[in-house]
Structure formats: C-alpha cells, structure tokens
C-alpha cells in the first residue's frame, strides 16, 4: 500500500535528567534615575529608551524552576574577526546556502596553509568569522567542487574573495551586562551565534534556525515522515550568556521511487494503478501539478546531483526524440537509454519529467528517478494536508519531560565537537540548565449572576451558574447548510429546543420560542448562502413584528467548507447581524456541555457578559477606578508567495470590567508590521468607548502582538504617536496616560518545575507562574507569565515587554492585572495564555480574511506577485464590517 500510514507518536522517549546550574540570585536593582521625558516625534528610532525594571516579583507563592536555556560563557578579552565572502562573477544571493557552505568548507580544506591556525564560522551567505585572525587582510582563492559522476569526475570552479571587514570585541558584552552601556551588542551576539551554528550546520540538516536529524521513526500519511531536531539561539540575560535550545519537528518527503510518490499523491494503492491513470490528458495535468518543483535524484548512473522538476513531457519516452547540438533529431529517449546505459524502459509509453530550465529540453523517465532526501513540506510550494498537519502536531506535542529529554539528547551528541570548535572563539556552552525562583499568583474570584466561583488549576465550570448580564433571544433563526442525510428538519428542531432549554438555565430570556428553521436544500441551486440567510432572517423579523434579527444559528458539516466563509461574509458585512456556526455532529448530540459552550459565544454576541472578575481590574492601583481602556492589536500577514494584503485588527474594551469589546479591521500593504491607520482606528474605538460610558478613558493600556524584538522601537515610535494624535484629534487638551506592552508567543523559552509536586496535572508549571529574573533582560522591563494550565504538550509562557509606561505600573500590579485579565475570555471557562483583547485581535484578523473578495486566487508566483500586488486596490476589494456590528463581539 503506497498511500502510507502513521498516526502514532512513534517510539517511546528515553527520559533523561537535566543537570541544573546553581540557582540564579538576581542582583539588587540600582536606584532608578529620574527619567527624562522623551519626544517620540523628534528622537531617532535607534535612540528611543525603554522603561527599566523597578523591582522583582514579590507577590505569589515562590516556586523553583528551570528552563531550556543552558549556561554559556565567553572570554571578555576575546576578539572575533569578520571577513566579507564574495564570488567573482556570481551573486551569492542566487546560490543556495548549502552550496555556499560547501564552497567555504572546501576552501578551508584546499587552502589550509593559507588560513594558518585560524578556525572559521560561515553564516552561509556573505560573512565569515575567524579566530585568531587570518594571516591576510584580503585574498583570492580558487575552489573546485567535484561532483562524482559515473563516467567522469565533473568539477565546478568558484573564485572566492575573503576581505577583512571588522572585528567584534567580546568585552562589549561585559560592558553591557555591568550597565556601563545601554546598547545591547547585537553584532557580537550575532557573530557568536554563527560560531555556535557552524557544527550543527555541517552535521545536521539546517532549515532556518532549526537543525534536523535526517532519520525518522515517525511516518506520516501520504509519503511523508517527521524529522525531529532542535532550535538554537544565543541570548543575553540577567544570568549572562544563554544558549536557548528547543524541540523542532517538521514534515519531510520520504526518499521513495518517483512513481511510488506519484501513486501516493494520487491516492492509488500501487504503481500500476497510477501509471494507468497517467495515460490521458487529465491524469497528466494532475501529474504536472504534483511533481512541479520537486527535487529528484537518478538511479541509472552514479551521481550525487539533485535535479529540480520544471514540468512534464508532451510525449512518452518512446516518441520523444533527442535534439542534438546541431539541432537535428536523434534517437528516442527509450533508444538513448538502451544504447547509452544498457537499460530498457519498463514504461516506454509513459510521459517523462522535465528537469532544469524549461527552455532546455532535458527529460528523464520517471522509473529512473527517486525523490531527493531532505525536502521539507509546508513551504510556499508544497503544503501539508489537514490529516498530515494533525498527525505532525500529535508527534511534536510532547510532555515536558519528553520535550526536554529529546532536545538534551540531540545536543549531547553535538556538544563535544561544538565546544571544541567554539572554544577558539572564546565561547563555551555548558550542559547545565539555568534555574531560578518564580512566583505563582492566586487566581481571581469570578462573579456570576447567582454566585461566585474560585478557579482551580486555571479552570472552573458553570454548573448551576447564570450569566452576569444576559442577552435575549427575541428574534433569531436556525439554518442547516448540511445534506438532509446528515440532519433532517426534525433534528434541527430538536437542537433548537435543547438550545433554548440550556439558554434559560443560564439566564437568557427566550422571547421567540419557535424561531424559523430551514434547510439549505429547501432552496434552489441559484440561492447563495447570503440569499438563504437574508430570507430566513427576514422571516424571523416578520414573526417578531419587524424587530431586527439578533443572531442566526448555522449548522455546517465542517469548518473548512466554503459555506463557512460565505456565512461570515454575509452576516458580518452585508446583513449586519452576528452568526453562530456549529458542526452538525454537535447539533445531533445536543450535549449540555457543548450547548453551554456555544451559549458562551451567543451571549457575548448578544451584548451580555458571561462572568466578570469579582474585584474589577479597573479598581486596583494604579488605575484606581479611573475610566480605563484596554487595546489589543495584531497584524495578520499573508503566507509566503501570496499577493494578498496584511490584515490589521485592533480591539478595545468598552466597560470597566474589561468584558465587552469592539473591533476595527483594516487591510494594509502586504507584510507591513507597523499599523498604518492606527490613528483613525483608535479614534473610532475611543468614540465607541465614549458612547458607552459618557466619558473618555484616562488610562490606555495597549497590548501589541506580532512584533519581533527588532521591530520594537519602530513600532513604538509610530504607534504611540498615532495614539497621541488620535487623542489630540478628539480634543487638543485630551491627553490620557498610555502604557504600551508587547505580547510574544512566538519564542522558544519553556519553563519546568524542579519539584514534580509543583506541576499541574499535565506535568507543566501551574497557571499563574511568573518569571522576571535569570532569563529576562538585564535592564529592561520584560517578564514571562504562564497564565494558562497545560492540557497537552508543553506549555508556552507568554513574554511581555513594557516599551512605554506613563501609567507607572509597579511590576506586581502589572503581573496581577495581566494574569487576571486572562480569566475574562468569553469563549471558555479557562484562563487563556494571553489577555482577551489580544486573543480577540487574532480572531478578528483571521475572520477578516473572509471579507476579501478574491479568496480564490490566494497564491501567485513570486514574480507575478510583485507586479500584481502593487496594481490591486485591496481597500476596494475589502468588505467593511456592517455598521450595526461596530460595538458587537461578532468575531468570537
């Protein structure tokens, strides 16, 4: 069976004990200097200062922790010398990193006497680092790469120039750590990072910042397999130099005969069935899509060369003739292989694959081709299927002790050689994990309509609870977009009755006890999803004597069906009423827990509040019951190769419980991270706050997701100014206090409890764990909070960095505020990993993808993408959210 298999976790993991470093003791924080007021309009981006840490966490239960950061040391007197690497007549950007690395390592092997006793590290592109320095300032080399061929040894010649371009003094790291300079020496850290990546780059398969072991015990469906590896990065923190290492897992194509691969992709059981399907034009068209861009090797002769498929032949091997250098036709491909290699084709009537440039007619019979090793799935040209993605997640989702053991074991096989190489640069990585003392915060009390609830392990239930403020189902409708064989009208009616019964139990008023119910199959084929929704909600309005419909419930077979996107586009942008989708299996089962979860969303969309914190976060210092607003912002970027725009979503709270929120979504230039129209967006949201509260907020807490550390200053400069301009636009005298905080989930730090008794049920650190020492910035105000409880795998804490703080939070006050807000997510009865405003920004940005009118043409070639993207007015193609939903949580 060539279709493949695999849903298991693979072999068991050998659990190892990680050696721990001496527990880190934070240094006393120096008395803060009086901060000078900075004007963001005049200061250069690189000079913008960030707030410094005022103190360490003191509130909460102490907990002993360690993490996946290993101790590292450096020679403060060390110097790393930098050289520019260039090729005569060639642009290095046009050559694969793998080949450039081979050129540089071959240069060292062939010219050892010219390099002296120096060791080098190459970034795989244009920079070489050496220690000690090379015995020259500039030198040209000729490097020969030999390609093993059966007939002859072909060689390729490169002319390389190495030119001294600078040096990195490791003493700069010591100056920064001691506080003598505020500028982190990123150039030094980058150079040391390249040094530590050199050995893994040679020994393993490098992809991005990850290194994979090219063996697999984890098969995936469809001719793929999972390779495990590790991520590594060098970081500077309070505890000194850290080597951050984490588990990496990616799907790669299996090395199989090309015909087997084709059979797998076409879902045939064997080669013979696949070959029969390739005899007609339809099958050949499918073949062309499947193999384009695929790397292959050949077996009819001995060579290590990898070819890239650019297309397929129009004729089979038995009819395709070889064109000689003189332009004349020669033998057929079948005859050529029989004469040249004494190999008769088993499938001479099968089309062939074309390799190399399309203009060069180089064809290879598929029976002589193998899928080349090391081809990652999931890039812009080849995507994982839903089943493969699900299976990959199951394999990569590891318990904490398994995750750290897999990483530690792979590093153990590298560390000797890695340290031997890096020692000459003055760097050493130790095998001890950094340990520190964290704090576990107490969860807040949750207030409901009829009682209070104390969460345990980051979660609670709503048994016998009623919502704090309830919406009403006075005008609503139910539509099934499923086939009648999946659910009949009586089944939909039973679901509606069960939903109403559950709604009453939670406190909702059900004014319309017999809502209009329909099946999409009752309408003709000419009726779109929008037509059906418009008709059924019109019936509901008529039954309610002209009342505007409040919500429409839609039953769908799966979330991936096109109906889901059309339902959301119709309800959110055209009809102006919230919609609630659910899977047909849930409508058939009518489980009370599932219905209650659905009603959490429905009540929020109807303007209700499910539960609130018993002590409102706006009452505590330093907010002190002043009108305050929480902003959450995210920018959703298109996938690589797409010409679609980036989507901005900004969320703002509308009440002093931080429970109700409004959203504004916009499109902007593709892959631009700074929010272009933040001034206009903020103005809209501040006015909505005023409409609800009859006052302007005096405190603005802006939570920004999606930003990388290198973008912090640029985002701060432009987005804080945009917020200030929005306030001035409302009233020149209106100037609230602004605190700007970034939230990062895309990092590789993981926390573990030293004592197993401190773990939660999943083996993770408990909900409310805070870390602000050891692995945090030496001077700036950043911290980690793991607010959620682990369900499966290893919990990822959220990293927060305070970039601007006019409100003046004490660390413990801020930790408490952020942690308690994570209990306010309206969709569930669990603490989530990030505050709801940021979570909702993710949801709103993702939803807004359905508001673009060209969803069918997401992918274009990189060449056409550049030309087409600039000519498209995406604002014109973007359907704005209906004005009726401006203060409705339609997005949850």
PDB file of N, CA, C and O in Angstrom, residues 186-219:
ATOM      1  N   UNK A 186      24.406  43.656  19.694  1.00  0.00           N
ATOM      2  CA  UNK A 186      23.792  42.621  18.866  1.00  0.00           C
ATOM      3  C   UNK A 186      24.753  42.054  17.841  1.00  0.00           C
ATOM      4  O   UNK A 186      24.670  40.877  17.482  1.00  0.00           O
ATOM      5  N   UNK A 187      25.690  42.894  17.359  1.00  0.00           N
ATOM      6  CA  UNK A 187      26.646  42.381  16.372  1.00  0.00           C
ATOM      7  C   UNK A 187      27.539  41.301  16.977  1.00  0.00           C
ATOM      8  O   UNK A 187      27.864  40.308  16.321  1.00  0.00           O
ATOM      9  N   UNK A 188      27.906  41.475  18.242  1.00  0.00           N
ATOM     10  CA  UNK A 188      28.708  40.445  18.930  1.00  0.00           C
ATOM     11  C   UNK A 188      27.905  39.160  19.100  1.00  0.00           C
ATOM     12  O   UNK A 188      28.404  38.058  18.858  1.00  0.00           O
ATOM     13  N   UNK A 189      26.658  39.320  19.554  1.00  0.00           N
ATOM     14  CA  UNK A 189      25.804  38.146  19.791  1.00  0.00           C
ATOM     15  C   UNK A 189      25.547  37.412  18.478  1.00  0.00           C
ATOM     16  O   UNK A 189      25.593  36.175  18.422  1.00  0.00           O
ATOM     17  N   UNK A 190      25.312  38.150  17.384  1.00  0.00           N
ATOM     18  CA  UNK A 190      25.086  37.520  16.085  1.00  0.00           C
ATOM     19  C   UNK A 190      26.315  36.741  15.623  1.00  0.00           C
ATOM     20  O   UNK A 190      26.198  35.639  15.082  1.00  0.00           O
ATOM     21  N   UNK A 191      27.501  37.322  15.841  1.00  0.00           N
ATOM     22  CA  UNK A 191      28.743  36.635  15.454  1.00  0.00           C
ATOM     23  C   UNK A 191      28.911  35.345  16.256  1.00  0.00           C
ATOM     24  O   UNK A 191      29.252  34.291  15.701  1.00  0.00           O
ATOM     25  N   UNK A 192      28.670  35.416  17.562  1.00  0.00           N
ATOM     26  CA  UNK A 192      28.800  34.224  18.402  1.00  0.00           C
ATOM     27  C   UNK A 192      27.748  33.181  18.032  1.00  0.00           C
ATOM     28  O   UNK A 192      28.003  31.969  18.077  1.00  0.00           O
ATOM     29  N   UNK A 193      26.571  33.652  17.639  1.00  0.00           N
ATOM     30  CA  UNK A 193      25.508  32.741  17.222  1.00  0.00           C
ATOM     31  C   UNK A 193      25.925  31.967  15.973  1.00  0.00           C
ATOM     32  O   UNK A 193      25.688  30.754  15.861  1.00  0.00           O
ATOM     33  N   UNK A 194      26.559  32.658  15.024  1.00  0.00           N
ATOM     34  CA  UNK A 194      27.041  31.988  13.811  1.00  0.00           C
ATOM     35  C   UNK A 194      28.106  30.954  14.164  1.00  0.00           C
ATOM     36  O   UNK A 194      28.129  29.845  13.608  1.00  0.00           O
ATOM     37  N   UNK A 195      28.979  31.289  15.101  1.00  0.00           N
ATOM     38  CA  UNK A 195      30.019  30.341  15.535  1.00  0.00           C
ATOM     39  C   UNK A 195      29.381  29.067  16.082  1.00  0.00           C
ATOM     40  O   UNK A 195      29.790  27.943  15.731  1.00  0.00           O
ATOM     41  N   UNK A 196      28.363  29.226  16.918  1.00  0.00           N
ATOM     42  CA  UNK A 196      27.736  28.056  17.542  1.00  0.00           C
ATOM     43  C   UNK A 196      26.855  27.278  16.568  1.00  0.00           C
ATOM     44  O   UNK A 196      26.497  26.133  16.841  1.00  0.00           O
ATOM     45  N   UNK A 197      26.503  27.863  15.447  1.00  0.00           N
ATOM     46  CA  UNK A 197      25.685  27.173  14.444  1.00  0.00           C
ATOM     47  C   UNK A 197      26.530  26.427  13.420  1.00  0.00           C
ATOM     48  O   UNK A 197      25.988  25.640  12.628  1.00  0.00           O
ATOM     49  N   UNK A 198      27.837  26.641  13.445  1.00  0.00           N
ATOM     50  CA  UNK A 198      28.687  26.078  12.391  1.00  0.00           C
ATOM     51  C   UNK A 198      28.685  24.544  12.397  1.00  0.00           C
ATOM     52  O   UNK A 198      28.449  23.899  11.357  1.00  0.00           O
ATOM     53  N   UNK A 199      28.934  23.943  13.546  1.00  0.00           N
ATOM     54  CA  UNK A 199      28.990  22.477  13.616  1.00  0.00           C
ATOM     55  C   UNK A 199      27.626  21.850  13.325  1.00  0.00           C
ATOM     56  O   UNK A 199      27.530  20.921  12.508  1.00  0.00           O
ATOM     57  N   UNK A 200      26.520  22.320  13.934  1.00  0.00           N
ATOM     58  CA  UNK A 200      25.221  21.759  13.561  1.00  0.00           C
ATOM     59  C   UNK A 200      24.898  21.916  12.074  1.00  0.00           C
ATOM     60  O   UNK A 200      24.259  21.044  11.483  1.00  0.00           O
ATOM     61  N   UNK A 201      25.356  23.006  11.445  1.00  0.00           N
ATOM     62  CA  UNK A 201      25.089  23.215  10.022  1.00  0.00           C
ATOM     63  C   UNK A 201      25.761  22.152   9.168  1.00  0.00           C
ATOM     64  O   UNK A 201      25.256  21.791   8.099  1.00  0.00           O
ATOM     65  N   UNK A 202      26.903  21.661   9.626  1.00  0.00           N
ATOM     66  CA  UNK A 202      27.639  20.637   8.879  1.00  0.00           C
ATOM     67  C   UNK A 202      27.106  19.235   9.188  1.00  0.00           C
ATOM     68  O   UNK A 202      26.949  18.400   8.289  1.00  0.00           O
ATOM     69  N   UNK A 203      26.781  18.987  10.451  1.00  0.00           N
ATOM     70  CA  UNK A 203      26.424  17.631  10.879  1.00  0.00           C
ATOM     71  C   UNK A 203      24.950  17.298  10.651  1.00  0.00           C
ATOM     72  O   UNK A 203      24.601  16.133  10.515  1.00  0.00           O
ATOM     73  N   UNK A 204      24.082  18.323  10.646  1.00  0.00           N
ATOM     74  CA  UNK A 204      22.645  18.097  10.557  1.00  0.00           C
ATOM     75  C   UNK A 204      22.068  18.829   9.354  1.00  0.00           C
ATOM     76  O   UNK A 204      22.793  19.483   8.611  1.00  0.00           O
ATOM     77  N   UNK A 205      20.757  18.717   9.172  1.00  0.00           N
ATOM     78  CA  UNK A 205      20.077  19.399   8.074  1.00  0.00           C
ATOM     79  C   UNK A 205      19.572  20.749   8.578  1.00  0.00           C
ATOM     80  O   UNK A 205      18.633  20.818   9.381  1.00  0.00           O
ATOM     81  N   UNK A 206      20.205  21.871   8.158  1.00  0.00           N
ATOM     82  CA  UNK A 206      19.750  23.187   8.643  1.00  0.00           C
ATOM     83  C   UNK A 206      18.591  23.729   7.806  1.00  0.00           C
ATOM     84  O   UNK A 206      18.639  23.708   6.581  1.00  0.00           O
ATOM     85  N   UNK A 207      17.554  24.187   8.495  1.00  0.00           N
ATOM     86  CA  UNK A 207      16.441  24.886   7.831  1.00  0.00           C
ATOM     87  C   UNK A 207      16.042  26.032   8.735  1.00  0.00           C
ATOM     88  O   UNK A 207      15.556  25.821   9.845  1.00  0.00           O
ATOM     89  N   UNK A 208      16.274  27.261   8.273  1.00  0.00           N
ATOM     90  CA  UNK A 208      16.019  28.422   9.115  1.00  0.00           C
ATOM     91  C   UNK A 208      16.929  28.378  10.337  1.00  0.00           C
ATOM     92  O   UNK A 208      18.145  28.208  10.219  1.00  0.00           O
ATOM     93  N   UNK A 209      16.359  28.483  11.519  1.00  0.00           N
ATOM     94  CA  UNK A 209      17.124  28.421  12.758  1.00  0.00           C
ATOM     95  C   UNK A 209      17.065  27.032  13.385  1.00  0.00           C
ATOM     96  O   UNK A 209      17.496  26.847  14.521  1.00  0.00           O
ATOM     97  N   UNK A 210      16.510  26.066  12.647  1.00  0.00           N
ATOM     98  CA  UNK A 210      16.376  24.705  13.158  1.00  0.00           C
ATOM     99  C   UNK A 210      17.376  23.766  12.499  1.00  0.00           C
ATOM    100  O   UNK A 210      17.807  23.983  11.360  1.00  0.00           O
ATOM    101  N   UNK A 211      17.717  22.715  13.236  1.00  0.00           N
ATOM    102  CA  UNK A 211      18.619  21.681  12.734  1.00  0.00           C
ATOM    103  C   UNK A 211      17.952  20.324  12.939  1.00  0.00           C
ATOM    104  O   UNK A 211      17.546  19.994  14.055  1.00  0.00           O
ATOM    105  N   UNK A 212      17.857  19.533  11.855  1.00  0.00           N
ATOM    106  CA  UNK A 212      17.126  18.275  11.906  1.00  0.00           C
ATOM    107  C   UNK A 212      18.060  17.087  11.711  1.00  0.00           C
ATOM    108  O   UNK A 212      19.002  17.143  10.911  1.00  0.00           O
ATOM    109  N   UNK A 213      17.757  16.031  12.427  1.00  0.00           N
ATOM    110  CA  UNK A 213      18.463  14.767  12.236  1.00  0.00           C
ATOM    111  C   UNK A 213      17.804  14.048  11.064  1.00  0.00           C
ATOM    112  O   UNK A 213      16.596  13.784  11.106  1.00  0.00           O
ATOM    113  N   UNK A 214      18.565  13.718  10.009  1.00  0.00           N
ATOM    114  CA  UNK A 214      17.953  13.177   8.785  1.00  0.00           C
ATOM    115  C   UNK A 214      17.558  11.710   8.897  1.00  0.00           C
ATOM    116  O   UNK A 214      17.803  10.911   7.995  1.00  0.00           O
ATOM    117  N   UNK A 215      17.000  11.318  10.000  1.00  0.00           N
ATOM    118  CA  UNK A 215      16.450   9.973  10.176  1.00  0.00           C
ATOM    119  C   UNK A 215      15.085  10.125  10.822  1.00  0.00           C
ATOM    120  O   UNK A 215      14.828  11.086  11.543  1.00  0.00           O
ATOM    121  N   UNK A 216      14.202   9.194  10.555  1.00  0.00           N
ATOM    122  CA  UNK A 216      12.849   9.329  11.091  1.00  0.00           C
ATOM    123  C   UNK A 216      12.284   7.990  11.515  1.00  0.00           C
ATOM    124  O   UNK A 216      12.475   6.977  10.836  1.00  0.00           O
ATOM    125  N   UNK A 217      11.605   8.014  12.634  1.00  0.00           N
ATOM    126  CA  UNK A 217      10.838   6.858  13.091  1.00  0.00           C
ATOM    127  C   UNK A 217       9.369   7.243  13.192  1.00  0.00           C
ATOM    128  O   UNK A 217       8.592   6.592  13.873  1.00  0.00           O
ATOM    129  N   UNK A 218       9.001   8.328  12.500  1.00  0.00           N
ATOM    130  CA  UNK A 218       7.658   8.868  12.618  1.00  0.00           C
ATOM    131  C   UNK A 218       7.046   9.031  11.225  1.00  0.00           C
ATOM    132  O   UNK A 218       7.128  10.094  10.623  1.00  0.00           O
ATOM    133  N   UNK A 219       6.431   7.995  10.658  1.00  0.00           N
ATOM    134  CA  UNK A 219       5.820   8.116   9.326  1.00  0.00           C
ATOM    135  C   UNK A 219       4.548   8.937   9.359  1.00  0.00           C
ATOM    136  O   UNK A 219       3.836   8.977  10.360  1.00  0.00           O
TER     137      UNK A 219
END
